[in-house]
Each structure stands twice: as structure tokens, then as C-alpha cells.
Coordinates of C-alpha atoms in Angstrom, one line a residue:
M25 CA 11.1 109.2 352.1
K26 CA 10.5 111.5 349.2
N27 CA 10.1 109.9 345.8
N28 CA 11.9 111.2 342.5
H29 CA 8.5 112.9 341.6
D30 CA 8.4 114.9 344.6
A31 CA 12.1 115.8 344.4
A32 CA 11.5 117.1 340.8
E33 CA 8.7 119.0 341.9
E34 CA 10.8 121.0 344.5
T35 CA 12.7 122.5 341.7
Q36 CA 10.0 123.7 339.6
L37 CA 7.7 126.7 339.6
K38 CA 4.1 125.3 339.8
R39 CA 1.4 127.0 337.5
G40 CA -1.0 128.5 339.9
L41 CA -1.8 131.7 337.9
T42 CA -5.4 131.3 336.6
N43 CA -7.1 133.3 333.7
R44 CA -8.2 136.0 335.8
H45 CA -4.9 136.6 337.4
I46 CA -3.2 136.8 334.0
Q47 CA -5.7 139.1 332.9
L48 CA -5.5 141.5 335.9
I49 CA -1.7 141.3 336.0
A50 CA -1.4 142.3 332.5
L51 CA -3.8 145.2 333.1
G52 CA -2.2 146.2 336.4
G53 CA 1.4 146.1 334.5
S54 CA 0.3 149.2 332.5
I55 CA -1.0 151.1 335.0
G56 CA 1.3 152.4 337.5
T57 CA 3.6 155.2 338.6
G58 CA 4.3 156.2 334.8
L59 CA 0.8 157.3 334.5
F60 CA -0.1 158.8 337.8
L61 CA 3.2 160.4 338.6
G62 CA 5.5 160.3 335.6
I63 CA 2.9 162.2 333.4
G64 CA 3.7 165.4 335.5
P65 CA 7.3 166.1 334.1
A66 CA 6.2 165.1 330.6
A67 CA 3.3 167.4 330.5
V68 CA 5.6 170.2 331.7
L69 CA 7.8 169.2 328.7
A70 CA 5.3 169.0 326.1
G71 CA 1.7 170.2 327.2
P72 CA -1.4 168.4 325.7
S73 CA 0.6 167.2 322.9
V74 CA 1.9 164.5 325.4
I75 CA -1.5 162.6 324.7
L76 CA -0.2 161.8 321.2
G77 CA 3.1 160.8 322.7
Y78 CA 1.5 158.3 324.9
A79 CA -0.5 156.9 321.8
I80 CA 2.6 156.4 319.7
A81 CA 4.7 154.9 322.5
G82 CA 1.8 152.6 323.3
I83 CA 1.5 151.3 319.7
I84 CA 5.3 150.5 319.8
A85 CA 4.8 148.8 323.2
F86 CA 2.0 146.9 321.7
F87 CA 4.1 145.4 318.9
I88 CA 6.9 144.5 321.4
M89 CA 4.3 142.8 323.3
R90 CA 3.0 140.7 320.4
Q91 CA 6.6 139.8 319.3
L92 CA 7.2 138.6 323.0
G93 CA 3.7 136.7 323.2
E94 CA 4.3 134.8 320.0
M95 CA 7.5 133.5 321.7
V96 CA 6.0 132.7 325.1
V97 CA 2.9 130.9 323.8
E98 CA 5.0 128.7 321.6
E99 CA 7.5 127.9 324.8
P100 CA 5.9 129.1 328.0
V101 CA 9.1 128.8 330.3
S102 CA 10.7 130.3 333.2
G103 CA 13.1 133.4 332.5
S104 CA 10.7 134.4 329.5
F105 CA 12.9 136.5 327.0
S106 CA 16.2 135.8 328.6
Y107 CA 15.6 132.2 328.0
F108 CA 14.7 133.0 324.2
A109 CA 17.8 135.2 323.9
Y110 CA 19.9 132.4 325.2
K111 CA 18.4 129.6 322.8
Y112 CA 18.1 131.9 319.5
C113 CA 21.1 134.6 319.9
G114 CA 23.6 132.9 322.0
S115 CA 24.7 132.5 325.8
F116 CA 25.9 136.1 326.2
A117 CA 22.6 137.2 325.0
G118 CA 20.6 135.4 327.3
F119 CA 23.0 136.2 330.2
A120 CA 22.9 140.0 329.3
S121 CA 19.2 140.1 328.6
G122 CA 18.2 138.5 331.8
W123 CA 20.5 140.5 334.1
N124 CA 19.5 143.7 332.3
Y125 CA 16.0 143.1 333.0
W126 CA 16.8 142.3 336.5
I127 CA 18.5 145.6 336.9
L128 CA 15.7 147.3 335.2
Y129 CA 13.2 146.1 337.6
I130 CA 15.5 146.8 340.7
L131 CA 15.5 150.3 339.5
V132 CA 11.7 150.3 338.7
S133 CA 11.6 149.0 342.5
M134 CA 13.1 152.0 343.7
A135 CA 11.2 154.3 341.4
E136 CA 7.9 152.9 342.9
L137 CA 9.2 153.0 346.4
T138 CA 10.3 156.6 345.9
A139 CA 6.7 157.5 344.7
I140 CA 5.1 155.6 347.5
G141 CA 6.7 158.1 349.7
V142 CA 5.5 161.1 347.6
Y143 CA 1.9 159.8 347.9
V144 CA 2.2 159.2 351.6
Q145 CA 3.5 162.9 352.0
F146 CA 0.1 164.0 350.4
W147 CA -1.4 163.3 353.9
W148 CA 1.7 163.5 356.0
P149 CA 4.4 165.7 354.9
E150 CA 6.4 165.5 357.8
I151 CA 7.1 161.7 357.2
P152 CA 10.4 161.5 355.4
L153 CA 10.5 159.6 352.0
W154 CA 12.8 156.8 353.5
A155 CA 10.4 155.8 356.4
S156 CA 7.3 155.2 354.0
S157 CA 9.6 153.2 351.4
L158 CA 11.0 151.1 354.3
F159 CA 7.6 150.3 355.7
F160 CA 6.1 149.2 352.5
F161 CA 9.4 147.5 351.4
L162 CA 8.8 145.1 354.4
V163 CA 5.2 144.4 353.9
I164 CA 5.4 143.7 350.1
N165 CA 8.5 141.3 350.4
A166 CA 6.6 139.5 353.1
L167 CA 3.6 138.7 350.7
N168 CA 5.8 137.3 348.2
F169 CA 7.3 134.7 350.3
A170 CA 3.7 133.1 350.1
S171 CA 2.6 131.0 347.2
V172 CA 2.2 132.5 343.8
K173 CA -1.5 132.4 344.1
V174 CA -1.2 135.0 347.0
Y175 CA 0.8 137.0 344.5
G176 CA -1.8 136.5 342.0
E177 CA -4.8 137.4 344.5
T178 CA -3.0 140.5 345.7
E179 CA -2.3 141.7 342.3
F180 CA -5.7 141.0 341.2
W181 CA -7.0 143.3 343.7
F182 CA -4.7 145.9 343.3
S183 CA -5.5 146.0 339.7
I184 CA -9.3 145.9 340.2
I185 CA -9.0 149.1 342.3
K186 CA -6.7 150.9 339.7
V187 CA -9.2 149.8 336.7
V188 CA -12.3 150.8 338.7
A189 CA -10.7 154.1 339.8
I190 CA -9.5 155.1 336.2
I191 CA -12.7 154.2 334.5
A192 CA -14.7 156.2 337.5
M193 CA -12.5 159.1 337.0
I194 CA -13.0 159.2 333.2
L195 CA -16.7 158.8 333.4
F196 CA -17.0 161.6 336.3
G197 CA -14.7 163.9 334.3
T198 CA -16.7 163.4 331.3
Y199 CA -19.9 164.2 333.3
L200 CA -18.4 167.4 334.5
L201 CA -17.1 168.4 331.0
I202 CA -20.7 167.9 329.5
S203 CA -22.5 169.4 332.3
G204 CA -20.4 172.4 332.8
T205 CA -20.1 171.7 336.5
G206 CA -16.3 171.3 336.5
G207 CA -15.6 174.9 337.1
E208 CA -14.9 177.9 334.8
H209 CA -11.6 176.3 333.8
A210 CA -12.8 172.9 332.7
T211 CA -13.3 173.0 329.0
I212 CA -12.2 170.6 326.1
H213 CA -10.8 173.7 324.7
N214 CA -7.9 173.3 327.2
L215 CA -6.3 170.8 324.8
Y216 CA -5.6 173.7 322.4
N217 CA -6.6 177.2 323.6
D218 CA -3.2 178.0 325.3
G219 CA -0.5 177.6 322.8
G220 CA -2.5 175.0 320.7
F221 CA -2.0 171.3 321.0
F222 CA 1.6 171.7 320.5
P223 CA 2.4 174.5 322.8
K224 CA 5.8 173.8 323.2
G225 CA 6.4 172.5 319.6
F226 CA 7.9 169.2 318.5
F227 CA 11.6 169.8 319.7
E228 CA 12.8 173.3 320.6
K229 CA 15.6 174.6 322.6
T230 CA 14.9 177.0 325.4
A231 CA 17.0 180.0 326.4
N232 CA 18.7 178.0 329.0
G233 CA 19.8 175.5 326.7
N234 CA 17.3 172.8 327.6
F235 CA 14.9 171.1 325.3
Q236 CA 11.0 171.2 325.2
G237 CA 8.2 169.8 323.2
L238 CA 6.7 166.4 322.3
L239 CA 9.9 164.7 321.3
S240 CA 11.8 165.6 324.2
A241 CA 9.0 164.3 326.6
M242 CA 9.0 160.7 324.8
A243 CA 11.8 159.1 326.9
L244 CA 9.7 159.9 330.0
I245 CA 6.6 158.6 328.3
M246 CA 8.3 155.4 327.7
F247 CA 8.9 154.9 331.4
S248 CA 5.1 154.5 331.7
F249 CA 5.0 151.1 329.6
G250 CA 7.7 149.5 331.5
G251 CA 5.9 146.5 333.2
L252 CA 4.0 145.3 330.1
E253 CA 6.7 142.5 329.7
L254 CA 5.5 140.9 333.0
I255 CA 3.0 139.3 330.8
G256 CA 6.1 136.9 329.5
I257 CA 7.3 136.4 333.3
T258 CA 4.1 134.9 334.2
A259 CA 4.2 132.2 331.5
A260 CA 5.8 129.6 333.6
E261 CA 3.1 129.8 336.3
A262 CA 0.2 130.3 334.1
E263 CA -2.5 127.7 333.5
N264 CA -3.2 127.1 329.9
P265 CA -0.6 129.8 328.6
E266 CA -1.8 128.9 325.0
K267 CA -5.1 130.6 325.7
N268 CA -4.6 132.9 328.4
I269 CA -1.3 134.8 327.2
P270 CA -2.8 135.5 323.7
K271 CA -5.8 137.2 325.3
A272 CA -4.0 139.3 327.8
T273 CA -1.5 140.5 325.1
N274 CA -4.3 141.5 322.7
Q275 CA -5.8 143.6 325.3
V276 CA -2.6 145.7 325.5
I277 CA -3.8 148.0 322.8
Y278 CA -7.3 148.7 324.2
R279 CA -5.9 149.3 327.7
I280 CA -3.7 152.1 326.2
L281 CA -6.5 154.0 324.4
I282 CA -8.6 153.7 327.4
F283 CA -6.4 154.1 330.6
Y284 CA -3.8 156.3 329.0
V285 CA -5.3 158.4 326.1
G286 CA -8.8 158.4 327.7
A287 CA -7.6 159.4 331.2
L288 CA -5.1 162.2 329.9
V289 CA -7.8 163.7 327.6
I290 CA -10.1 164.0 330.8
L291 CA -7.2 165.3 332.6
F292 CA -6.2 168.2 330.4
A293 CA -9.8 169.2 329.6
L294 CA -10.6 169.7 333.3
S295 CA -7.6 171.8 334.1
P296 CA -5.4 174.2 332.1
W297 CA -2.2 172.3 331.5
R298 CA 0.3 175.2 332.9
Q299 CA -1.1 174.1 336.1
I300 CA 0.4 170.8 336.2
T301 CA 3.7 170.6 338.2
T302 CA 6.3 167.8 338.4
D303 CA 6.1 167.3 342.2
S304 CA 2.9 165.5 342.7
S305 CA 0.4 163.3 340.8
P306 CA -1.5 165.6 338.1
F307 CA -4.6 163.3 338.7
V308 CA -4.6 164.3 342.5
M309 CA -4.0 168.0 341.7
V310 CA -6.7 168.4 339.1
F311 CA -9.4 167.1 341.5
Q312 CA -7.8 168.8 344.7
N313 CA -8.2 172.1 342.6
L314 CA -12.2 171.5 342.4
N315 CA -12.5 171.6 346.1
G316 CA -15.3 173.8 347.4
M317 CA -17.1 173.8 344.0
E318 CA -20.6 172.3 343.4
F319 CA -22.2 170.5 341.0
T320 CA -25.6 168.9 340.3
L321 CA -26.0 165.1 340.2
F322 CA -29.5 163.4 339.6
G323 CA -31.1 166.9 340.6
Q324 CA -29.1 167.0 343.9
K325 CA -26.5 169.6 344.7
I326 CA -23.1 168.2 345.8
F327 CA -20.3 170.1 346.9
F328 CA -16.4 168.8 346.3
T329 CA -14.7 168.1 349.4
K330 CA -11.3 167.0 350.1
L331 CA -12.5 163.4 350.3
I332 CA -12.2 163.3 346.5
A333 CA -8.5 164.3 346.5
N334 CA -7.9 161.7 349.3
V335 CA -9.5 158.9 347.5
L336 CA -7.6 159.7 344.5
N337 CA -4.4 159.7 346.3
L338 CA -5.0 156.4 347.9
I339 CA -5.6 155.0 344.4
V340 CA -2.4 156.1 343.0
L341 CA -0.6 154.8 346.3
T342 CA -2.5 151.5 345.6
A343 CA -1.0 151.7 342.0
A344 CA 2.6 152.0 343.1
L345 CA 2.2 149.5 345.5
S346 CA 1.0 147.1 343.0
V347 CA 3.9 147.8 340.4
Y348 CA 6.3 147.3 343.2
N349 CA 4.6 144.0 344.1
S350 CA 4.8 143.0 340.5
S351 CA 8.6 144.0 340.5
V352 CA 9.4 141.7 343.2
Y353 CA 7.5 138.8 341.5
S354 CA 9.3 139.5 338.2
N355 CA 12.8 139.9 339.5
S356 CA 12.5 136.6 341.7
R357 CA 11.2 134.8 338.3
M358 CA 14.2 136.1 336.3
L359 CA 16.8 135.4 338.7
F360 CA 15.3 131.8 339.0
G361 CA 15.2 131.5 335.3
L362 CA 18.9 132.8 334.8
A363 CA 19.8 130.2 337.4
D364 CA 18.1 127.4 335.3
Q365 CA 19.8 128.4 332.4
G366 CA 23.2 128.4 333.9
S367 CA 23.6 132.2 333.8
A368 CA 23.3 132.8 337.5
P369 CA 24.5 131.0 340.7
K370 CA 22.6 127.7 341.4
F371 CA 21.4 128.8 345.0
L372 CA 19.0 131.1 343.3
K373 CA 16.7 128.1 342.2
K374 CA 16.0 127.1 346.0
L375 CA 12.2 127.3 346.3
N376 CA 10.4 127.4 349.5
K377 CA 7.6 124.9 350.7
H378 CA 5.2 127.1 348.6
S379 CA 7.3 126.8 345.4
V380 CA 8.6 130.2 345.6
P381 CA 12.0 131.3 344.7
V382 CA 13.0 132.5 348.3
N383 CA 16.8 133.3 347.7
A384 CA 16.0 135.0 344.5
I385 CA 13.7 137.1 346.3
L386 CA 16.0 137.9 349.3
I387 CA 19.0 139.0 346.8
S388 CA 16.5 141.4 344.7
S389 CA 15.3 142.9 348.0
C390 CA 18.7 143.7 349.1
F391 CA 19.4 145.7 346.0
A392 CA 15.9 147.2 346.0
A393 CA 16.8 148.4 349.7
I394 CA 19.2 150.8 348.1
C395 CA 16.4 153.0 347.4
I396 CA 15.8 153.7 351.0
L397 CA 19.2 155.1 351.4
I398 CA 18.9 157.4 348.2
N399 CA 15.6 158.8 349.4
K400 CA 17.4 159.7 352.8
I401 CA 20.4 161.2 351.2
M402 CA 18.7 163.0 348.1
P403 CA 14.9 162.9 348.6
E404 CA 14.4 165.9 346.2
E405 CA 16.2 164.1 343.2
A406 CA 15.6 160.6 343.7
F407 CA 12.7 159.9 341.5
S408 CA 14.0 161.9 338.4
I409 CA 17.5 160.0 338.6
L410 CA 15.8 156.7 338.7
M411 CA 13.4 157.2 336.0
S412 CA 16.4 158.1 333.7
L413 CA 18.3 155.2 334.5
V414 CA 15.2 152.9 334.1
V415 CA 14.7 154.4 330.5
S416 CA 18.0 153.2 329.5
C417 CA 17.6 149.6 330.9
L418 CA 14.2 149.5 329.0
V419 CA 15.7 150.6 325.8
I420 CA 18.2 147.5 326.0
N421 CA 15.4 145.2 327.2
W422 CA 12.9 146.2 324.2
V423 CA 15.6 146.0 321.6
M424 CA 16.7 142.6 322.9
I425 CA 13.1 141.5 322.7
S426 CA 12.4 142.6 319.3
Y427 CA 15.8 141.3 318.0
T428 CA 15.3 138.0 319.6
H429 CA 12.1 137.6 317.9
L430 CA 13.7 138.2 314.6
Q431 CA 16.2 135.2 315.3
F432 CA 13.1 133.1 316.7
R433 CA 11.1 133.6 313.5
R434 CA 13.8 132.6 311.1
A435 CA 14.6 129.6 313.1
K436 CA 10.8 128.6 312.9
D437 CA 10.7 129.4 308.9
E438 CA 13.7 127.1 308.4
E439 CA 11.9 124.4 310.6
N440 CA 8.7 125.1 308.4
T441 CA 6.9 125.7 311.8
K442 CA 3.8 127.8 311.9
T443 CA 3.7 129.8 315.3
K444 CA 0.4 129.6 317.2
F445 CA 0.3 133.3 317.9
A446 CA 1.8 135.3 315.2
S447 CA 3.0 138.7 315.8
I448 CA 1.6 141.7 313.9
F449 CA 3.5 142.9 310.6
Y450 CA 6.5 140.8 311.0
P451 CA 9.3 141.8 310.2
V452 CA 8.1 145.3 309.5
S453 CA 6.9 146.0 313.0
N454 CA 10.4 144.9 314.5
Y455 CA 12.3 147.4 312.4
I456 CA 9.8 150.1 313.3
C457 CA 10.5 149.5 316.8
F458 CA 14.2 149.5 316.4
A459 CA 14.0 152.8 314.7
F460 CA 11.7 154.4 317.4
L461 CA 14.2 153.1 320.1
L462 CA 17.2 154.4 318.2
G463 CA 15.4 157.9 318.3
I464 CA 14.5 157.7 321.9
L465 CA 18.4 157.2 322.5
A466 CA 19.1 160.1 320.2
I467 CA 16.5 162.4 322.0
M468 CA 18.1 161.4 325.4
W469 CA 21.6 162.0 324.0
M470 CA 20.7 165.9 323.3
T471 CA 18.6 166.4 326.5
N472 CA 19.7 166.3 330.2
M473 CA 19.3 162.3 330.1
K474 CA 22.6 162.1 328.0
I475 CA 24.4 160.6 331.1
S476 CA 21.9 157.7 330.7
V477 CA 22.9 156.9 327.1
E478 CA 26.5 157.1 327.9
L479 CA 26.0 154.7 330.6
I480 CA 24.6 152.0 328.3
P481 CA 28.0 151.0 326.4
I482 CA 29.4 151.0 330.0
W483 CA 26.5 148.8 331.4
L484 CA 27.0 146.4 328.5
G485 CA 30.7 146.3 329.0
I486 CA 30.2 145.3 332.7
L487 CA 27.5 142.6 331.7
F488 CA 30.3 141.0 329.3
L489 CA 33.1 141.2 331.9
F490 CA 30.7 139.5 334.3
Y491 CA 29.8 136.9 331.7
K492 CA 33.3 136.0 331.1
I493 CA 33.9 135.8 334.8
F494 CA 31.0 133.7 335.5
K495 CA 31.9 131.4 332.6
V496 CA 35.5 131.0 333.8
K497 CA 34.3 130.0 337.4
K498 CA 31.7 127.4 335.9

């Protein structure tokens, strides 16, 4: 017969994520499809100036992560920012914040599954997008039914591959540029010799009525940083969160500078920016274009082969699998947290023998599976459609984190409580984030992403309606 302690254990998540897991999960969350595939459409819109765009958006993302990190270190609970919104802004704020995040990562899951199909088609163009998506959908969901340590280990090695690959690419690309063996088109002058660093301006209307330039690419750039919030979701299952969460959060700014800005400088230097397209990974394309060329390394002549492009494609496939793996994890924990605070049905709190919220994974996977249908019906438009919807939910999510943090700090100030991991430039950084996100919405409204902005009040209205219905049923 089970005692009361055992019964209590069965309803609680277990702290099975160690420091190395947390570090690599945070690192992996910032390296995914947004960098490897999403850079294509952004580069077409803005040219080399997209590098500056990633730096600016990265600083905003860092501000928001510090705001979330301050709350999470103070109270490392399941549900993360949904819990804080519920506690400091009211029950509807918690309900809306949590369900918006869940929908956000359902959409991210769909985008990653679509990207996986694109990468597989690099090798086997005859395989339809939906088939690849279905296969990896089944594999990753199966892994997440195991203990949180299995997720942590899987994500740890996924992230190791991505990190090593990006560093190797930066070092190798730098060598090609310095040695002059990257081909006649490989030069640092590519950053400004074709129309300057801002070849398409800041925000200019084209002859066909569309917009181009740095500002027009900012909404797409934002997509790349979706996933950094995962550090907050891991808090309830992290060992020693007061030590490990701040360490991982503070490294966000360095990861952005190295893995985004550094990698993009090399990418644009190795090949003229006009060669970048929207239908494949620019990283794979650049190295594939070097096929057949020779260079000298340690006095030995070495020829480029298709092996390099194949290895790179394997790496970006790993990156997409990593982000989808994290999406499955974060969605199930968010549903668990919502059920715990009374904003979702209680059956979502059910844990299996490994302390994994099994029903939450099943429900999330059912909705993510819609992606497979989308890829079958409209494979050409799937990724761009999903990306625009993700940006809308991401804006809501970041606004809620920043606003909740303001309320959190006001409550702590009234209590005369000094927090353990204070955010940077509070409250100025909060208002900078609000202004930036409002600007993103304005840009989206004026470009072909207008529908995404129009859907925001409709989506918030739907959330309010479901909140009222759920409250009445309770």
C-alpha cells in the first residue's frame, strides 16, 4: 500500500535536469530553424544589414530573458511565466499567457516539422514533406514519454552537435577568408560591395507594393529567438535552480554574439548575398557552392566535395529535431502548469511512472500533427504561413513576460524584498521591450504579415471566451 508521501510524489514533477542539461538546453533553444532556415527570407529582404537586425533583436531577447530569469529564480515552479501572470496580474492573465504559449509552441512544432521535411528533401527530393514530418513526429514524441533525464540527455547531445558545428563553421569560414582559398567570390567586402551594408534600405516600398529593407525583416528575425523562454520552463525540474538558471540566462548575450552575429558575418562574407534564396538553408547553400574547389590546409591540397554540404545539412536537420524535441517538452510542462493552477482540465496533471505528464504530451502531439496535413495540402506555403503566425504569438508572449515582470517587481518592492537575480536596467528595459514589440507589430501591419496582426485581437477574444466558459464549468 502506498503511503501519503508516495502519493504526493506522483503528482509532482521531479528535478532531474542537471547543470549541464540546463546549460545546453538554454543554448540549444537559441540555435534552430530561425537561424539555419529563417535567415533565408530575412536576407532576401535586407541583405547584409540583417546581421545588425539579429544583434538588435538579440539584445531585446536578452532583456526579456533577464526579466523572466529574475522571476524564475525567485520562485522556480511549473508553468513558468503563466504562473507569474496568474499570481501578479490576475487569473485571466495567467490563463491567456499559458494557453498562448502552448499555441505558440504548437505552431513552432509545426514549423520545425516542416523544416525537417525541407532538409530531408536535400538528399531525397522525391520524399514528400508530410512523410518526413510524420516519421520524426513519431520518434521525438516517443522519446518524450521517458523520464525528464532522457529528454535532458537527448537535448544535451543535440545541442552539442549544433554548437560544435557552428563553431567549426565559423573557424573554417574564417580560415577560408584569411587564406584566400574560399574562391574568387569569398571576401569580407561582400558585406558592403553590392549596394552597401543596407542594399535595400531601412524600409522601402518596391514597385509591386511590397516592402524591403532592414525593418521589414525584423519580424522574421524575431522568429529566430523564439525558444529562449525554455529556460523558464525547466525551472520546476532543474537541480539547484538558484545557481543554474542565472548562469544559463547570462550566457544568452554571448550565444547571440557568437552563434548569430558571428556565423552570419562569415556566411555573408563567403558568398554574395544575392545568391541566398528562401527555399533552402543558406549555410548549406554557401558550402555547396564551394564544391569542386581546392584549398590548402597545413601544406596539403584538399578539394571540396559534396560531403561538406551533406554534413551541414545533417547538422541543420539535427537543429530542427532539437527545437521540436524542446517544443514537445515545453508544451507538456505548460499544460501541466496550467492544470496545476486550475486553468486547464485536471486530467492533464496525470504523470506516468517516469513522472512525465503523459496526457499533456498526447494532447499537444495531436494538435502538432495538424502540420502533417498542412504539409500534404500546401507544401510550398507551409513554412512561411506558420512563421508569420508564430511571430504573432511570440509578440504576445514577450509582452506578457515583460508586463508581468513589472507587476512582480512592484509587488516585491512593496514587500521590501530584494530579489536574488535582478534584471538589467529595470524598469527602463521593460519599456524598451514594449516599444520594440509595438514597432514589430506596426511593421507587420504594413507588410504582407498584416493578417497576423489582425488575428491578435481575435485570438485574445477567443482566449477570453474560453476563460469564461472554463470558469463557469469549474
